[in-house]
Each structure stands twice: as structure tokens, then as C-alpha cells.
Amino acid sequence: MDTFLKKAITLDKTDHLAHFKNYFENDPAMIYLDGNSLGKLPLKTIETTSNIVNNQWGKRLIRSWNENWMDLSGDIAKKIAQIVGAQPDEIFVGDTTSINLYKLLFASLSIQKDKTEIITDDLNFPTDLYIIQGLINQQFKNHTLKVLKSENEIFMDDLKIKSSLNTKTAVITLSLVSYKSSFLYNMETVNNLAHKNNSLVIWDVSHAAGATTIKLNETNADMAVGCTYKYLNGGPGAPAFLYVRKDLQEKLNNPIWSWFAHKNPFDFDSNFVENPGIQKFAISTPSILSLGAIAPGLDVILEAGIKNLQTKSNNQSEFLIELIQHYLVPLGFKMVSPLNNKQRGSHIAIEHPESYRINLAMINPINKKEKVVIPDFRPPSFIRIGITPLYTTYLDLYEAVIRIVEIVKTKEYAAFSTTKLKVT
């Protein structure tokens, strides 16, 4: 038996988190390695959403607002707070990541009166840059955006952050984990650097929450945004969340004055009175069907324990890196993600000139007896292998790498077009 295969089997047998895989919808003919983009369906979610539709909406109708729905966002916020190291009254759940980032950036720039520079980097998710560009174009025309250049879209040195700060820096906004390379910032280091300069920091934790330890309070983080449909397994397009440190909440104002941001929305007052707490960052009526689907995934994470998940993620990443170096590097692949697990999130990126077509061959095997292996592709030539420690096995990782070897050696990828699909 192959040494790595034997090791994978042994590691799975001794994995005390292995049973959590059974909490999710599973297809034995598929290896799913894209949980860093869309998490699997928790089985409990089927029951939960069925109850919301059939009972709460179907039978209780509008009475469900008082019975279940008005407190739903707050209940979910309590769970997310435990996962990201915050207090329940520092988390708001609702809207989208982009809308939440817009609200926090607008609010932050509005109170930094004499500071006109925004700093981000080229590792950040493109949409985050679009939000900044739009704000400068539409509302903050005197502001400028500085995009720090990384090392080959892989790594950012803290010294570059430090040297970029100046008296005009209002806000730094970064992804805690880079969506491409999986580079992981040291949140505390960046926060401290910014605060010495009286600058604010907004973190996007979308590619970290649920698989990577996040300590918003402990690192004195100012603000953060994140989505719930990756490692948090909340479902496609599930509502996002935002975090604002308690002492900052009264200083920041939601630029969108709306019904659910009102102090007493059901007084139907014609004049806006801002909610004094985290709820001030709400906008409209909560999306109950999608909001309700988030809780089961969070419950599984809380049961497993984020520290345990982080440990397993690190161990699986190390195993995957061994496999890549042994099997794939000799075939022309390059490691993209940092080798140091203190600088890496919970996915591994590899690079090859034919990455896009290799990715297609993994998802659509010509031999229908082969397992479907689902990673994803990111330009220019990266395959991302997402490790979701709740349900990814060591054997999954071994079999996925062996499948890539087969695709490359037989040139199976040549049967696929280079034309990009709408979703990659």
C-alpha cells in the first residue's frame, strides 16, 4: 500500500472530529474541496427551513414575527460572536458582505475628517476594492486609494503595511485570509500598527470565519465584515454579518437610514431616530428564509470547537502540502500558499499552466467510474483546494491529488475547452 494512502487511512481513524462529516449531506461518488466558496448542506438545515416554511410561514403566518422572527438575527449574532471572538452586541447579521462593508467604510471615513487616504492590497477580494472605488467616485471625491502590491499575489510583508501608513491614512481594509493564496494576516500586528497612527481597520473575514481562529476582541479589532455561506455553511447567498467594537458604535453612523435601524421601528415615527446599539447598522426587513438557514451550520461549528477545527485544518494542510510536493511538484505544479501555517488560512492554492482545464477534468471526469472532485479555479492559473475540517477527510485529500496526477499524466485535460464558464 502507498505510504501516503496508509497515512491518510490512519489519520482518519484517529480523527476525533471525523463523525461531524455525518452532520452534512454527503455523496460517496464526490470529493468536495470547495467549502471555502460554498459550504455543504447541514442535514439539520433541511429540518429547520422546512419548519420555517411549513409551520412558521405556512401556519403561524404574521404571528411568527413575534414568536420567532424578530429575535432571529440577534440569536444568530450570538453564535457568530463566539466563533469570531466578539461580544453578541458587537455583531449584526443581515444584508450582504458588500453592503456591510459600504456602511462601515462610509461611517469610518465620515469621522476621520482630516484623513483622506484609504489603504488596501492586491490580495483583497475584488468586490471590496469596487466598494472603495465607488465611495471615492460618488461621496468622498477628495480621498485617494493606495493599493499595496504583494509578492506575486501570494504574500504581504507587515513592514510594507507599516511603511505605507501616514498622517493621512483614514482606514485600512484587508481580507484576513487572501481568497487566492490563502495568505493569513496577523490581525493583532496590523491593528496595532494602524492604531499607533490613529487609523481605523476594517477586516473582511469571509475566507476565515469557521475554519480559522479569529480574535476580534482580543486583538482590539475596530470593525469586520464576513459572509456566512463558506466555512459557516449557511447556504448560497446567506445573509452576511458585521462587527463593530463596542466603544466605536456610538461614534459611527449607518449612512442608510431605514426602518430596522430605527430605535423603535414599530412606533412608525415619521422622523428617524437611530438605534444606539449594533442594530443601527440594519437596513431592511430580515430575509427570514435565508437567515434561518444559517443557524444549523453555526451549531455544528460550536459543537466541534473552533480551536479543534483550526488544529485539524493545520494538520490537513500539512498533509496536503506533503502530497503536493511529492506527487505534483515533479509534474510542473507550484505551491502558491505560504508554507508556514501561521500565515495560511484553510485552503491551499497550487499553480499550473493548465490549471483551468485540469480543474474542469476533476469536476467532469471522462471515465464516469471516477469520483467527481470539486475544487475551484482562480485566475491567472490557480487551483484552490478548500479544506473544511468539519467534513474533509485525509483520504479525500489523497484521492484528489492522485486524481490530478492521472489527469496530467494522461492529458485528460486536453479534452476540455479553455473558454471560461460563468462561475469558476
XYZ file of C-alpha atoms in Angstrom:
424
model
C 0.000 0.000 0.000
C 1.181 3.522 -0.858
C 2.804 5.143 2.202
C 0.650 8.278 1.864
C -2.525 6.216 1.437
C -1.695 4.285 4.600
C -1.060 7.552 6.415
C -4.386 9.020 5.245
C -6.321 5.981 6.451
C -4.569 6.060 9.834
C -5.157 9.806 10.299
C -8.850 9.428 9.512
C -9.206 6.583 12.003
C -7.669 8.685 14.783
C -9.515 11.927 13.885
C -11.831 12.786 16.802
C -13.755 15.203 14.560
C -14.417 12.605 11.857
C -18.033 11.993 12.890
C -19.015 15.573 12.051
C -18.947 14.626 8.371
C -22.180 12.744 9.044
C -23.884 16.012 10.002
C -23.810 17.038 6.326
C -25.298 15.912 3.023
C -22.716 13.555 1.506
C -22.306 11.973 -1.922
C -19.913 8.975 -1.813
C -19.138 9.489 -5.510
C -17.847 13.024 -4.909
C -14.923 14.654 -3.110
C -15.910 18.217 -2.258
C -12.996 20.617 -1.836
C -14.798 23.904 -2.423
C -16.204 24.555 1.046
C -14.093 27.716 1.116
C -16.503 29.048 -1.542
C -19.805 27.350 -0.710
C -20.140 25.107 2.317
C -22.027 21.816 2.294
C -25.644 21.484 3.369
C -26.030 20.591 7.069
C -28.747 17.934 7.416
C -30.321 19.909 10.253
C -30.849 22.821 7.856
C -33.381 20.782 5.897
C -35.468 20.319 9.029
C -35.025 23.939 10.124
C -36.008 25.508 6.810
C -38.910 23.097 6.437
C -40.237 24.263 9.806
C -39.869 27.914 8.822
C -41.740 27.373 5.552
C -44.401 24.864 6.577
C -45.118 25.893 10.153
C -43.900 29.426 10.848
C -44.884 30.853 7.478
C -47.476 28.292 6.421
C -49.475 28.079 9.654
C -48.449 30.853 12.033
C -48.115 33.479 9.298
C -47.551 37.036 10.572
C -47.701 35.862 14.185
C -44.259 34.360 13.609
C -42.695 37.821 13.735
C -43.294 37.979 17.477
C -42.944 34.248 18.040
C -39.713 33.583 16.103
C -38.504 36.093 13.560
C -37.844 39.394 15.334
C -35.159 37.830 17.531
C -33.674 35.599 14.828
C -30.887 37.957 13.703
C -29.816 38.547 17.304
C -29.845 34.832 18.101
C -27.584 34.104 15.155
C -25.343 37.041 16.094
C -24.698 35.387 19.477
C -23.460 32.241 17.751
C -21.249 34.093 15.269
C -19.808 36.190 18.101
C -18.472 33.037 19.761
C -16.853 31.924 16.508
C -15.097 35.232 15.742
C -14.161 36.235 19.293
C -16.606 39.098 19.838
C -19.475 40.045 22.147
C -23.060 39.353 20.989
C -23.910 43.077 20.977
C -20.977 43.750 18.636
C -22.333 41.594 15.790
C -25.143 42.429 13.366
C -26.396 39.738 10.962
C -28.118 40.824 7.770
C -27.676 42.306 4.301
C -24.612 41.283 2.236
C -20.875 41.499 2.810
C -20.587 44.284 0.232
C -23.411 46.343 1.722
C -21.972 45.897 5.205
C -18.534 46.970 4.019
C -20.082 50.016 2.336
C -21.806 51.004 5.586
C -18.659 50.641 7.690
C -16.381 52.388 5.212
C -18.781 55.305 4.811
C -19.159 55.628 8.573
C -15.398 55.407 9.157
C -14.432 57.949 6.511
C -17.083 60.339 7.825
C -15.497 60.546 11.284
C -11.877 60.707 10.066
C -12.326 64.312 8.944
C -8.702 65.248 8.300
C -7.603 61.919 6.830
C -8.138 61.306 3.132
C -6.308 58.094 2.288
C -7.614 54.517 2.213
C -5.169 51.599 2.169
C -5.836 48.087 0.889
C -3.803 45.493 -1.027
C -3.955 43.442 -4.221
C -4.682 40.307 -2.151
C -8.076 41.708 -1.203
C -11.265 40.384 -2.752
C -12.019 42.492 -5.854
C -15.516 43.453 -4.713
C -14.028 45.113 -1.644
C -11.940 47.293 -3.942
C -15.027 48.124 -6.007
C -16.807 49.371 -2.885
C -13.876 51.656 -2.057
C -13.635 52.921 -5.634
C -17.372 53.658 -5.681
C -17.240 55.601 -2.426
C -14.380 57.736 -3.709
C -16.136 58.308 -7.014
C -19.502 59.196 -5.503
C -19.157 60.611 -1.981
C -15.504 61.059 -0.952
C -14.012 62.727 -4.006
C -11.065 64.197 -2.093
C -9.934 60.758 -0.943
C -7.343 58.514 -2.541
C -6.896 54.746 -2.590
C -3.488 53.154 -2.089
C -3.323 49.501 -3.198
C -0.244 47.802 -1.767
C 1.471 45.346 -4.096
C 2.040 41.840 -2.770
C 4.748 39.349 -3.584
C 3.347 37.595 -6.682
C -0.240 37.783 -5.378
C 0.819 35.448 -2.567
C 2.289 37.228 0.452
C 2.305 40.633 2.147
C 5.053 41.799 4.489
C 3.936 43.623 7.655
C 6.753 46.105 7.054
C 5.013 47.215 3.872
C 1.875 47.958 5.898
C 3.930 49.872 8.447
C 5.797 51.946 5.871
C 2.591 52.792 3.986
C 0.878 54.407 6.974
C 0.962 58.176 7.268
C -0.944 61.013 8.928
C -3.495 60.995 6.078
C -4.419 57.302 6.422
C -8.062 57.132 7.496
C -8.823 53.444 7.036
C -7.019 50.217 6.235
C -9.261 47.465 4.881
C -7.896 43.977 4.215
C -9.003 40.378 3.850
C -7.782 38.406 6.856
C -7.256 35.419 4.540
C -6.491 36.072 0.883
C -9.080 34.460 -1.383
C -6.360 33.361 -3.823
C -3.223 32.339 -1.984
C -4.706 31.719 1.494
C -2.188 34.167 2.994
C -3.221 34.923 6.579
C -2.514 38.319 8.120
C -1.534 38.727 11.756
C -4.610 40.670 12.833
C -3.127 41.955 16.072
C 0.029 43.268 14.386
C -1.913 45.207 11.754
C -4.378 46.568 14.316
C -1.544 47.831 16.499
C 0.252 49.468 13.577
C -2.919 51.235 12.490
C -3.891 52.400 15.966
C -0.468 53.963 16.550
C -1.295 56.092 13.524
C -4.889 56.803 14.673
C -6.167 54.886 11.651
C -9.115 52.501 11.651
C -9.070 48.920 10.342
C -11.890 47.013 8.657
C -11.290 43.286 8.191
C -13.038 41.025 5.703
C -13.084 37.623 7.418
C -15.172 35.853 4.781
C -12.461 33.328 3.880
C -11.514 32.734 7.505
C -14.618 32.537 9.725
C -15.435 28.976 10.688
C -12.059 27.373 9.963
C -9.507 29.870 11.269
C -9.245 31.217 14.807
C -10.359 34.856 14.866
C -9.980 37.005 17.980
C -11.662 40.327 17.241
C -11.863 41.484 20.861
C -8.505 40.131 21.954
C -6.691 41.868 19.077
C -8.628 45.121 19.650
C -10.115 44.993 16.159
C -12.201 48.003 15.129
C -14.583 46.557 12.554
C -15.095 43.498 10.390
C -17.429 42.042 7.789
C -17.935 38.465 6.692
C -20.192 36.104 4.800
C -21.898 33.008 6.190
C -22.006 30.652 3.205
C -18.386 29.464 3.085
C -16.994 27.676 6.147
C -20.093 28.675 8.152
C -22.295 26.583 5.827
C -25.238 28.996 5.771
C -26.297 28.329 2.179
C -25.867 30.179 -1.143
C -26.209 33.930 -0.715
C -26.957 33.653 3.008
C -27.029 36.982 4.911
C -23.658 38.386 5.948
C -22.517 39.869 9.262
C -20.605 42.868 10.513
C -18.719 43.598 13.710
C -18.178 46.966 15.371
C -16.227 47.196 18.622
C -18.499 48.358 21.427
C -16.778 51.683 22.119
C -16.889 52.638 18.433
C -20.600 52.045 17.945
C -21.783 55.425 19.209
C -19.215 57.232 17.032
C -20.249 55.578 13.775
C -23.481 56.166 11.893
C -25.163 53.989 9.305
C -25.336 56.061 6.090
C -28.595 54.353 5.141
C -31.364 55.485 7.473
C -34.068 52.878 7.358
C -36.849 51.101 9.176
C -34.930 48.405 11.039
C -32.158 50.834 12.033
C -34.759 52.935 13.882
C -34.749 52.881 17.678
C -38.428 51.884 17.730
C -39.410 50.769 14.213
C -42.946 49.773 15.155
C -43.748 53.211 16.514
C -43.924 54.183 12.825
C -42.459 57.574 13.642
C -42.075 59.775 10.549
C -38.697 61.013 11.807
C -35.662 58.793 12.005
C -34.258 58.077 15.478
C -31.120 55.941 15.308
C -30.863 52.759 17.324
C -27.990 53.356 19.799
C -26.570 49.824 19.537
C -25.300 47.455 16.874
C -28.796 47.269 15.375
C -28.215 50.786 13.977
C -26.413 49.034 11.107
C -29.534 47.197 9.963
C -31.340 48.351 6.861
C -34.481 46.487 5.943
C -36.741 43.607 6.913
C -34.630 40.487 7.619
C -34.603 37.771 4.946
C -36.105 35.139 7.191
C -35.918 32.132 4.863
C -32.178 32.535 4.285
C -31.446 33.903 7.761
C -32.998 30.863 9.410
C -30.813 28.505 7.377
C -27.613 29.849 8.939
C -28.061 28.557 12.490
C -27.564 24.785 11.967
C -24.129 25.251 10.401
C -23.056 27.521 13.255
C -24.262 24.995 15.826
C -22.055 22.284 14.323
C -19.008 24.574 14.450
C -19.708 25.486 18.066
C -20.114 21.824 18.978
C -16.830 20.884 17.295
C -14.986 23.919 18.717
C -13.157 26.445 16.575
C -9.776 25.639 18.173
C -10.225 21.965 17.298
C -11.184 22.882 13.760
C -8.160 25.153 13.440
C -5.871 22.347 14.613
C -7.353 19.853 12.167
C -7.165 22.408 9.359
C -3.448 22.920 10.048
C -2.806 19.167 10.183
C -4.698 18.508 6.963
C -2.955 21.388 5.243
C 0.443 19.974 6.219
C -0.565 16.570 4.869
C -1.827 18.103 1.623
C 1.393 20.076 1.195
C 3.360 16.816 1.593
C 1.221 15.243 -1.125
C 1.657 18.223 -3.442
C 5.422 18.287 -3.015
C 5.724 14.536 -3.548
C 3.265 13.997 -6.407
C 2.529 17.316 -8.114
C 5.676 19.461 -8.000
C 7.519 16.915 -10.216
C 4.665 17.352 -12.755
C 5.189 21.106 -13.042
C 2.907 22.396 -10.263
C 3.953 25.210 -7.935
C 2.846 25.822 -4.365
C 1.129 29.198 -4.091
C 0.049 29.242 -0.455
C 2.508 30.084 2.338
C 4.199 27.033 3.867
C 4.041 28.481 7.399
C 0.637 27.571 8.861
C 0.700 30.751 10.980
C 0.500 32.666 7.701
C -2.081 30.452 5.999
C -5.849 30.021 6.090
C -7.768 26.819 5.368
C -7.230 26.384 1.654
C -4.203 25.519 -0.430
C -3.593 27.054 -3.842
C -1.434 25.411 -6.489
C -0.429 26.728 -9.896
C -0.041 25.079 -13.298
C -0.281 26.435 -16.864
C -3.271 24.139 -17.477
C -4.972 24.745 -14.131
C -8.315 25.738 -15.641
C -8.696 22.630 -17.784
C -7.327 20.366 -15.049
C -9.987 21.818 -12.767
C -12.678 21.020 -15.367
C -11.399 17.465 -15.750
C -11.575 16.948 -11.979
C -15.186 18.101 -11.897
C -16.246 16.294 -15.094
C -14.306 13.008 -15.360
C -14.453 11.380 -18.774
C -14.485 7.969 -17.124
C -17.775 8.040 -15.230
C -16.431 5.473 -12.762
C -14.038 8.102 -11.416
C -15.089 10.160 -8.438
C -16.075 13.749 -9.111
C -13.539 16.022 -7.382
C -14.648 19.632 -6.895
C -12.051 22.315 -6.157
C -12.210 25.692 -7.919
C -10.149 27.860 -10.245
C -8.924 31.404 -9.753
C -7.044 33.416 -12.373
C -4.474 33.546 -13.646
C -3.709 29.845 -13.136
C -4.565 28.744 -9.584
C -6.452 25.670 -8.389
C -7.773 26.204 -4.871
C -8.228 23.140 -2.667
C -10.504 24.052 0.202
C -10.091 22.212 3.486
C -13.253 22.258 5.573
C -12.257 20.344 8.713
C -15.861 19.527 9.608
C -16.199 17.190 6.654
C -12.949 16.971 4.669
C -11.104 13.687 5.243
C -7.435 12.894 4.809
C -8.435 10.252 2.284
C -10.285 12.947 0.309
C -7.049 14.889 0.021
C -5.021 11.863 -1.006
C -7.516 10.756 -3.647
C -7.836 14.284 -5.027
C -4.076 14.596 -5.542
C -3.841 11.138 -7.152
C -6.672 12.141 -9.478
C -4.747 15.279 -10.517
C -1.701 13.112 -11.243
C -3.800 10.898 -13.511
C -5.340 13.874 -15.343
C -1.934 15.403 -16.038
C -0.129 12.210 -16.999
C -2.870 11.102 -19.424
C -3.504 14.681 -20.609
C -7.194 14.171 -19.956
C -7.486 17.953 -19.538
C -6.867 18.352 -23.298
C -10.453 17.220 -23.932
C -11.766 20.402 -22.321
C -12.139 23.927 -23.683
C -10.132 26.875 -22.428
C -13.296 29.019 -22.627
C -14.157 30.100 -19.081
C -17.538 29.247 -17.563
C -19.529 31.998 -15.843
C -18.695 30.510 -12.419
C -15.234 29.029 -11.921
